[in-house]
Amino acid sequence: MLKTTLDKESDKLLACVHCGLCLPTCPTYRQLGNENDSPRGRLYLMRAVAEEKIDISPTYHKHLDLCLGCRACETVCPSGVNFGHLLESARAEMVETKPEKLDWWTRVKNFFVGLVLKQVFTRKWLLNLVWATLKALQRSGLVSLLLKSGLFKYLPAIEFALSLLDKAESQLPKAKELFTDKNELINELRKGYDNDEDFKLAYQVAQFTGCIMEGLFTETNRATTRVLSNNGCLVEIPSTQVCCGALHAHSGFHKTAVMLAKANIDTFMPVTSKNDFPIIVNAAGCGAMMKDYGRLLADDPIYRERAKAFSSRVKDVSEFLATIDLRKASPINTKITYDAPCHLYHGQGVRQQPIDLLKKIPGAEFIPLVGAETCCGSAGIYNLTHPTMARELLTEKIENIKKTTAEILVTGNPGCAMHIGAGLQLAGENTLLLHPVELLDLAYQLA
Ligand code: SF4
Ligand code: SF4
């Protein structure tokens, strides 16, 4: 598989001039200073495996496994090496090959990741059960109590996992409370088309709700629907949609990713339908994956064309909102900053649209965040599988956020929201964390 991918990309690989421009942008290289933990070093290793010069050994596994898949290296590469695709193929081959002599911790980790991704994320009922259990735990107050008790102060990995769970929900309700007090008056939620004279139905869109977003960040999904509706969209939310498969593809479970991609294509683009309206996504990781279905299924004679058409319809919500006339929002008098999710900034090239959207909210003072486009360490499930590196990267991010003195940090990916939210909480910061559409939704609701 890796050999096939490398062959396909051989032009770009051979064009790699080993310039090293990617090195300073690579978070793992910056932390460790090891060439094998840099994009250039990892490319050498991949080529050596593809050319059968080395085996998939535990050392190879370690260096490829430590990559965040943040794709920051792609943004600066003058030769256009598509590192993300190569990494997916390399990981898929690692899963197929199952190298011997891996240490016990890596084996246990791989086993559980495979079990959860392949058996739970592919079954909606089971996934819903998991989300319901996590929500019940959050709402019982037990997690906050354990965190406040300080019992896990000397067990940082457990303390961080608890904090992640505590932050695995939308903070929009909290923001509403805070800003309702400040503004004293809050409008009734706009109901949409029927009772609003200004409203004109101008667009039709489909909304991808995702699995983690719908399970844990339900309120962010509702805010997305409201913002779209308030801006003239008829929003269709197909009930048979499934997980996008991003976590699977990034972890090397290629076949499961393909199966999920096909299920989503069948849902949003049944063969009998000629629909071509945008598919709106509010999670950067899902959007990047769905824009890639065309490549994922390029060799599938049945799905190839529909996959390409599907991917061309996928739009991040900020990307879509940038193309339409937005309804005027009420002022929110606060300081805000923005952290760019890697799979939006590097993966999709959607860079300015979220910032422009935030700048349209009157009263909100935008303060740029140093290192906004550098990975926070969340990277899907990386913060669970590589807690040490993930925490080191997060420490730098939290320090930069503190310097902005912003009251609200805005970011458009659930993994980043949980990871940064946990880091802020453990650092004793009260910064609120919102999705760009949540902030706009809040502004629409304030008087
Ligand atoms: S920036 Fe691109 S061309 Fe330069 S070393 Fe990195 S991968 Fe190769
Ligand atoms: S994807 Fe990110 S972590 Fe991996 S090599 Fe590229 S810059 Fe480094």
Short mmCIF file of N, CA and C and ligand atoms in Angstrom, two decimals, residues 16-22 40 43 77-79 81, ligand 1:
data_model
loop_
_atom_site.label_atom_id
_atom_site.label_comp_id
_atom_site.label_asym_id
_atom_site.label_seq_id
_atom_site.Cartn_x
_atom_site.Cartn_y
_atom_site.Cartn_z
N CYS A 16 11.36 16.41 -3.76
CA CYS A 16 11.78 16.85 -2.42
C CYS A 16 13.27 17.18 -2.48
N VAL A 17 13.56 18.45 -2.25
CA VAL A 17 14.94 18.90 -2.39
C VAL A 17 15.70 18.85 -1.05
N HIS A 18 15.07 18.19 -0.09
CA HIS A 18 15.67 18.03 1.25
C HIS A 18 16.05 19.39 1.83
N CYS A 19 15.26 20.39 1.49
CA CYS A 19 15.61 21.76 1.89
C CYS A 19 15.52 21.97 3.40
N GLY A 20 14.68 21.17 4.04
CA GLY A 20 14.53 21.30 5.49
C GLY A 20 13.63 22.43 5.92
N LEU A 21 12.95 23.08 4.94
CA LEU A 21 12.04 24.18 5.30
C LEU A 21 10.94 23.70 6.24
N CYS A 22 10.62 22.41 6.12
CA CYS A 22 9.54 21.87 6.94
C CYS A 22 9.97 21.65 8.40
N ARG A 40 11.04 15.46 6.97
CA ARG A 40 12.05 14.97 6.03
C ARG A 40 12.56 13.60 6.45
N LEU A 43 9.95 10.96 5.86
CA LEU A 43 9.85 10.64 4.43
C LEU A 43 10.96 9.68 4.00
N CYS A 77 5.99 23.29 2.38
CA CYS A 77 6.83 22.51 1.46
C CYS A 77 6.79 23.09 0.04
N PRO A 78 7.95 23.53 -0.49
CA PRO A 78 7.95 24.12 -1.84
C PRO A 78 7.69 23.08 -2.93
N SER A 79 7.87 21.79 -2.60
CA SER A 79 7.71 20.74 -3.61
C SER A 79 6.32 20.12 -3.61
N VAL A 81 4.90 18.13 -1.36
CA VAL A 81 4.80 16.75 -0.86
C VAL A 81 3.54 16.63 -0.02
S1 SF4 B 1 9.93 21.14 2.88
FE1 SF4 B 1 9.31 19.61 1.32
S2 SF4 B 1 11.05 19.61 -0.08
FE2 SF4 B 1 11.82 20.53 1.78
S3 SF4 B 1 12.63 18.80 3.02
FE3 SF4 B 1 10.51 19.11 3.68
S4 SF4 B 1 9.37 17.64 2.42
FE4 SF4 B 1 11.35 17.90 1.38
#
